[in-house]
PDB file of C-alpha atoms in Angstrom:
ATOM      1  CA  MET A 146     159.403  99.381  52.510  1.00 51.00           C
ATOM      2  CA  SER A 147     161.812 101.090  50.231  1.00 48.00           C
ATOM      3  CA  ALA A 148     163.266 100.435  46.834  1.00 49.00           C
ATOM      4  CA  THR A 149     166.097 101.938  44.862  1.00 48.00           C
ATOM      5  CA  THR A 150     165.637 103.546  41.473  1.00 44.00           C
ATOM      6  CA  SER A 151     166.772 100.331  39.777  1.00 47.00           C
ATOM      7  CA  ASP A 152     164.040  98.441  41.643  1.00 46.00           C
ATOM      8  CA  ARG A 153     161.216 100.564  40.269  1.00 46.00           C
ATOM      9  CA  HIS A 154     158.974  99.898  37.316  1.00 46.00           C
ATOM     10  CA  SER A 155     159.999 101.658  34.148  1.00 48.00           C
ATOM     11  CA  GLY A 156     157.972 104.615  32.982  1.00 48.00           C
ATOM     12  CA  GLU A 157     156.106 107.097  35.099  1.00 50.00           C
ATOM     13  CA  ASP A 158     154.945 104.598  37.732  1.00 55.00           C
ATOM     14  CA  SER A 159     157.276 105.149  40.701  1.00 60.00           C
ATOM     15  CA  ARG A 160     155.919 102.346  42.886  1.00 60.00           C
ATOM     16  CA  PRO A 161     158.453  99.602  43.715  1.00 65.00           C
ATOM     17  CA  ALA A 162     158.058  96.359  41.806  1.00 82.00           C
ATOM     18  CA  LEU A 163     156.556  93.769  44.127  1.00 80.00           C
ATOM     19  CA  ASP A 164     159.105  91.119  43.216  1.00 76.00           C
ATOM     20  CA  ALA A 165     161.927  93.542  44.101  1.00 81.00           C
ATOM     21  CA  ASP A 166     160.477  94.411  47.518  1.00 87.00           C
ATOM     22  CA  LEU A 167     162.447  92.921  50.434  1.00 86.00           C
ATOM     23  CA  GLY A 168     159.389  92.621  52.656  1.00 88.00           C
ATOM     24  CA  TRP A 169     157.473  90.682  50.020  1.00 90.00           C
ATOM     25  CA  ALA A 170     160.441  88.375  49.388  1.00 88.00           C
ATOM     26  CA  ILE A 171     160.945  87.678  53.093  1.00 89.00           C
ATOM     27  CA  ARG A 172     157.246  86.958  53.553  1.00 92.00           C
ATOM     28  CA  MET A 173     157.090  84.570  50.579  1.00 91.00           C
ATOM     29  CA  VAL A 174     160.230  82.679  51.596  1.00 90.00           C
ATOM     30  CA  SER A 175     159.178  82.609  55.246  1.00 89.00           C
ATOM     31  CA  SER A 176     155.727  81.239  54.405  1.00 92.00           C
ATOM     32  CA  ALA A 177     157.106  78.579  52.068  1.00 90.00           C
ATOM     33  CA  PHE A 178     159.846  77.580  54.496  1.00 89.00           C
ATOM     34  CA  ARG A 179     157.445  77.458  57.441  1.00 88.00           C
ATOM     35  CA  ARG A 180     155.185  75.132  55.455  1.00 89.00           C
ATOM     36  CA  VAL A 181     157.916  72.660  54.433  1.00 86.00           C
ATOM     37  CA  ALA A 182     159.770  72.908  57.741  1.00 86.00           C
ATOM     38  CA  THR A 183     156.620  72.294  59.772  1.00 88.00           C
ATOM     39  CA  GLU A 184     156.043  69.088  57.836  1.00 87.00           C
ATOM     40  CA  SER A 185     159.683  68.074  58.333  1.00 87.00           C
ATOM     41  CA  VAL A 186     159.610  68.487  62.131  1.00 90.00           C
ATOM     42  CA  ALA A 187     156.009  67.385  62.708  1.00 89.00           C
ATOM     43  CA  ASP A 188     157.012  64.209  64.566  1.00 88.00           C
ATOM     44  CA  LEU A 189     159.397  66.087  66.887  1.00 93.00           C
ATOM     45  CA  PRO A 190     157.798  67.014  70.231  1.00 93.00           C
ATOM     46  CA  GLY A 191     157.669  70.798  70.201  1.00 92.00           C
ATOM     47  CA  GLY A 192     158.048  71.007  66.417  1.00 92.00           C
ATOM     48  CA  ALA A 193     160.165  73.818  64.990  1.00 90.00           C
ATOM     49  CA  ARG A 194     160.953  75.290  68.405  1.00 93.00           C
ATOM     50  CA  ALA A 195     162.297  71.952  69.580  1.00 95.00           C
ATOM     51  CA  TYR A 196     164.394  71.647  66.436  1.00 94.00           C
ATOM     52  CA  LEU A 197     166.046  75.009  67.135  1.00 93.00           C
ATOM     53  CA  VAL A 198     166.740  73.943  70.721  1.00 96.00           C
ATOM     54  CA  LEU A 199     168.332  70.662  69.587  1.00 96.00           C
ATOM     55  CA  VAL A 200     170.471  72.488  67.022  1.00 95.00           C
ATOM     56  CA  ALA A 201     171.609  74.990  69.665  1.00 95.00           C
ATOM     57  CA  LEU A 202     172.566  72.118  71.968  1.00 96.00           C
ATOM     58  CA  ALA A 203     174.406  70.074  69.337  1.00 95.00           C
ATOM     59  CA  ASP A 204     177.703  71.933  69.612  1.00 84.00           C
ATOM     60  CA  GLY A 205     179.676  73.502  72.394  1.00 81.00           C
ATOM     61  CA  ASP A 206     179.344  73.561  76.135  1.00 87.00           C
ATOM     62  CA  PRO A 207     175.918  72.921  77.624  1.00 91.00           C
ATOM     63  CA  PRO A 208     174.134  76.242  78.097  1.00 93.00           C
ATOM     64  CA  THR A 209     171.905  77.175  80.994  1.00 93.00           C
ATOM     65  CA  GLN A 210     168.177  77.197  80.336  1.00 94.00           C
ATOM     66  CA  LEU A 211     168.196  80.997  80.349  1.00 93.00           C
ATOM     67  CA  ALA A 212     171.125  81.247  77.908  1.00 93.00           C
ATOM     68  CA  LEU A 213     169.436  78.694  75.650  1.00 95.00           C
ATOM     69  CA  ALA A 214     166.156  80.641  75.713  1.00 94.00           C
ATOM     70  CA  LYS A 215     168.015  83.793  74.685  1.00 91.00           C
ATOM     71  CA  ALA A 216     169.953  81.984  71.951  1.00 90.00           C
ATOM     72  CA  VAL A 217     166.787  80.702  70.258  1.00 91.00           C
ATOM     73  CA  SER A 218     164.676  83.766  71.143  1.00 89.00           C
ATOM     74  CA  LEU A 219     162.115  81.981  73.312  1.00 93.00           C
ATOM     75  CA  ASP A 220     160.438  83.229  76.455  1.00 93.00           C
ATOM     76  CA  ARG A 221     162.004  81.463  79.441  1.00 91.00           C
ATOM     77  CA  THR A 222     158.622  80.114  80.582  1.00 93.00           C
ATOM     78  CA  VAL A 223     157.965  78.639  77.131  1.00 95.00           C
ATOM     79  CA  MET A 224     161.502  77.204  77.223  1.00 95.00           C
ATOM     80  CA  THR A 225     160.798  75.458  80.526  1.00 95.00           C
ATOM     81  CA  TYR A 226     157.682  73.742  79.158  1.00 96.00           C
ATOM     82  CA  LEU A 227     159.450  72.819  75.927  1.00 97.00           C
ATOM     83  CA  LEU A 228     162.406  71.319  77.809  1.00 97.00           C
ATOM     84  CA  ASP A 229     160.014  69.395  80.055  1.00 97.00           C
ATOM     85  CA  ASP A 230     158.492  67.811  76.945  1.00 97.00           C
ATOM     86  CA  LEU A 231     161.857  67.093  75.326  1.00 97.00           C
ATOM     87  CA  GLU A 232     163.118  65.554  78.551  1.00 97.00           C
ATOM     88  CA  VAL A 233     160.079  63.278  78.815  1.00 97.00           C
ATOM     89  CA  HIS A 234     160.909  62.017  75.302  1.00 97.00           C
ATOM     90  CA  GLY A 235     164.551  61.435  76.256  1.00 97.00           C
ATOM     91  CA  LEU A 236     165.936  64.034  73.847  1.00 97.00           C
ATOM     92  CA  VAL A 237     167.511  66.323  76.456  1.00 97.00           C
ATOM     93  CA  THR A 238     168.488  66.181  80.078  1.00 97.00           C
ATOM     94  CA  ARG A 239     169.079  68.906  82.641  1.00 96.00           C
ATOM     95  CA  ARG A 240     171.596  69.131  85.461  1.00 94.00           C
ATOM     96  CA  PRO A 241     172.683  71.787  87.931  1.00 93.00           C
ATOM     97  CA  ASP A 242     175.263  74.184  86.486  1.00 90.00           C
ATOM     98  CA  PRO A 243     178.557  73.513  88.322  1.00 90.00           C
ATOM     99  CA  ARG A 244     179.336  77.284  88.228  1.00 89.00           C
ATOM    100  CA  ASP A 245     175.942  78.266  89.678  1.00 89.00           C
ATOM    101  CA  ARG A 246     173.925  75.490  91.303  1.00 85.00           C
ATOM    102  CA  ARG A 247     170.772  77.630  91.074  1.00 88.00           C
ATOM    103  CA  ALA A 248     170.915  77.447  87.268  1.00 91.00           C
ATOM    104  CA  ARG A 249     170.283  74.345  85.153  1.00 92.00           C
ATOM    105  CA  GLN A 250     172.389  73.274  82.192  1.00 94.00           C
ATOM    106  CA  VAL A 251     170.687  71.588  79.244  1.00 96.00           C
ATOM    107  CA  LEU A 252     172.366  68.654  77.501  1.00 96.00           C
ATOM    108  CA  LEU A 253     171.488  66.835  74.313  1.00 97.00           C
ATOM    109  CA  THR A 254     171.155  63.079  74.855  1.00 97.00           C
ATOM    110  CA  ASP A 255     172.355  60.422  72.409  1.00 96.00           C
ATOM    111  CA  THR A 256     168.704  59.861  71.482  1.00 97.00           C
ATOM    112  CA  GLY A 257     168.321  63.606  70.909  1.00 96.00           C
ATOM    113  CA  ARG A 258     171.418  63.708  68.717  1.00 96.00           C
ATOM    114  CA  THR A 259     170.123  60.795  66.618  1.00 96.00           C
ATOM    115  CA  ARG A 260     166.708  62.403  66.293  1.00 95.00           C
ATOM    116  CA  LEU A 261     168.295  65.725  65.327  1.00 95.00           C
ATOM    117  CA  GLY A 262     170.190  63.963  62.535  1.00 95.00           C
ATOM    118  CA  GLN A 263     166.951  62.486  61.187  1.00 93.00           C
ATOM    119  CA  VAL A 264     165.164  65.832  61.294  1.00 94.00           C
ATOM    120  CA  ARG A 265     168.115  67.547  59.607  1.00 93.00           C
ATOM    121  CA  GLU A 266     167.845  65.059  56.733  1.00 93.00           C
ATOM    122  CA  ASN A 267     164.123  65.811  56.396  1.00 91.00           C
ATOM    123  CA  LEU A 268     164.796  69.544  56.437  1.00 91.00           C
ATOM    124  CA  ALA A 269     167.603  69.250  53.888  1.00 91.00           C
ATOM    125  CA  THR A 270     165.150  67.633  51.489  1.00 90.00           C
ATOM    126  CA  ALA A 271     162.576  70.362  52.170  1.00 88.00           C
ATOM    127  CA  GLU A 272     165.178  73.122  51.743  1.00 89.00           C
ATOM    128  CA  ALA A 273     166.316  71.592  48.450  1.00 90.00           C
ATOM    129  CA  GLN A 274     162.733  71.898  47.167  1.00 88.00           C
ATOM    130  CA  LEU A 275     162.626  75.535  48.209  1.00 90.00           C
ATOM    131  CA  LEU A 276     166.024  76.344  46.670  1.00 93.00           C
ATOM    132  CA  VAL A 277     165.554  74.244  43.529  1.00 94.00           C
ATOM    133  CA  ASP A 278     166.187  77.198  41.192  1.00 95.00           C
ATOM    134  CA  LEU A 279     169.602  77.943  42.731  1.00 95.00           C
ATOM    135  CA  ASP A 280     172.883  76.196  42.081  1.00 95.00           C
ATOM    136  CA  GLU A 281     174.957  74.967  45.038  1.00 94.00           C
ATOM    137  CA  ARG A 282     177.026  78.178  45.256  1.00 97.00           C
ATOM    138  CA  GLU A 283     173.921  80.379  45.182  1.00 96.00           C
ATOM    139  CA  ALA A 284     172.146  78.263  47.809  1.00 93.00           C
ATOM    140  CA  HIS A 285     175.205  78.538  50.079  1.00 94.00           C
ATOM    141  CA  GLN A 286     175.299  82.295  49.504  1.00 96.00           C
ATOM    142  CA  VAL A 287     171.598  82.683  50.372  1.00 93.00           C
ATOM    143  CA  ARG A 288     172.079  80.721  53.599  1.00 91.00           C
ATOM    144  CA  SER A 289     175.178  82.712  54.521  1.00 94.00           C
ATOM    145  CA  LEU A 290     173.618  86.106  53.836  1.00 93.00           C
ATOM    146  CA  LEU A 291     170.389  85.246  55.653  1.00 91.00           C
ATOM    147  CA  ALA A 292     172.387  84.015  58.654  1.00 91.00           C
ATOM    148  CA  ARG A 293     174.214  87.364  58.790  1.00 93.00           C
ATOM    149  CA  VAL A 294     170.956  89.306  58.558  1.00 91.00           C
ATOM    150  CA  ALA A 295     169.420  87.077  61.256  1.00 88.00           C
ATOM    151  CA  GLN A 296     172.390  87.660  63.570  1.00 88.00           C
ATOM    152  CA  THR A 297     172.050  91.411  63.091  1.00 91.00           C
ATOM    153  CA  ALA A 298     168.314  91.196  63.758  1.00 87.00           C
ATOM    154  CA  GLN A 299     168.895  89.100  66.889  1.00 80.00           C
ATOM    155  CA  SER A 300     171.529  91.552  68.163  1.00 83.00           C
ATOM    156  CA  SER A 301     169.207  94.484  67.503  1.00 81.00           C
ATOM    157  CA  SER A 302     166.368  92.705  69.252  1.00 72.00           C
ATOM    158  CA  ALA A 303     168.545  91.898  72.274  1.00 66.00           C
ATOM    159  CA  ALA A 304     169.814  95.473  72.472  1.00 68.00           C
ATOM    160  CA  SER A 305     166.268  96.794  72.259  1.00 63.00           C
ATOM    161  CA  ALA A 306     165.092  94.410  75.002  1.00 62.00           C
ATOM    162  CA  GLU A 307     167.953  95.491  77.257  1.00 61.00           C
ATOM    163  CA  SER A 308     167.149  99.192  76.744  1.00 59.00           C
ATOM    164  CA  ASP A 309     163.515  98.506  77.694  1.00 56.00           C
ATOM    165  CA  CYS A 310     164.611  97.412  81.196  1.00 52.00           C
TER     166      CYS A 310
END
């Protein structure tokens, strides 16, 4: 982990200040968010993973199972089991992809859309607790910046996985 000169303690101590360390900040936020988010999605079959799947399905054309697994960074075998569970609960349905009948498209059901709305409300309350010290503009900025960093990380991860083949 690195820190700039402005992030260091004053005086002769050249170690980075813990509260200015990106790794520490990410870990603290991640731990706190995981705790509140887990509680918010506890009644959803598949928990946080299922939430991400439902969010990914909420907009746009129905993806194939493989495309969905890549979008939410889940192993395709794990995705199959998760979709089986979500389908049993009536939250998603699968159908053959009209462009490639060997592939299966995943669709969000009306029940799934309703359930996603409920979970989003629970998460919004949990996020508000986590971001309580920020005003609305700052909270929006944090979300926006983290989304950009996450997209970069996902792209880097995908590129690395492709080069491993």
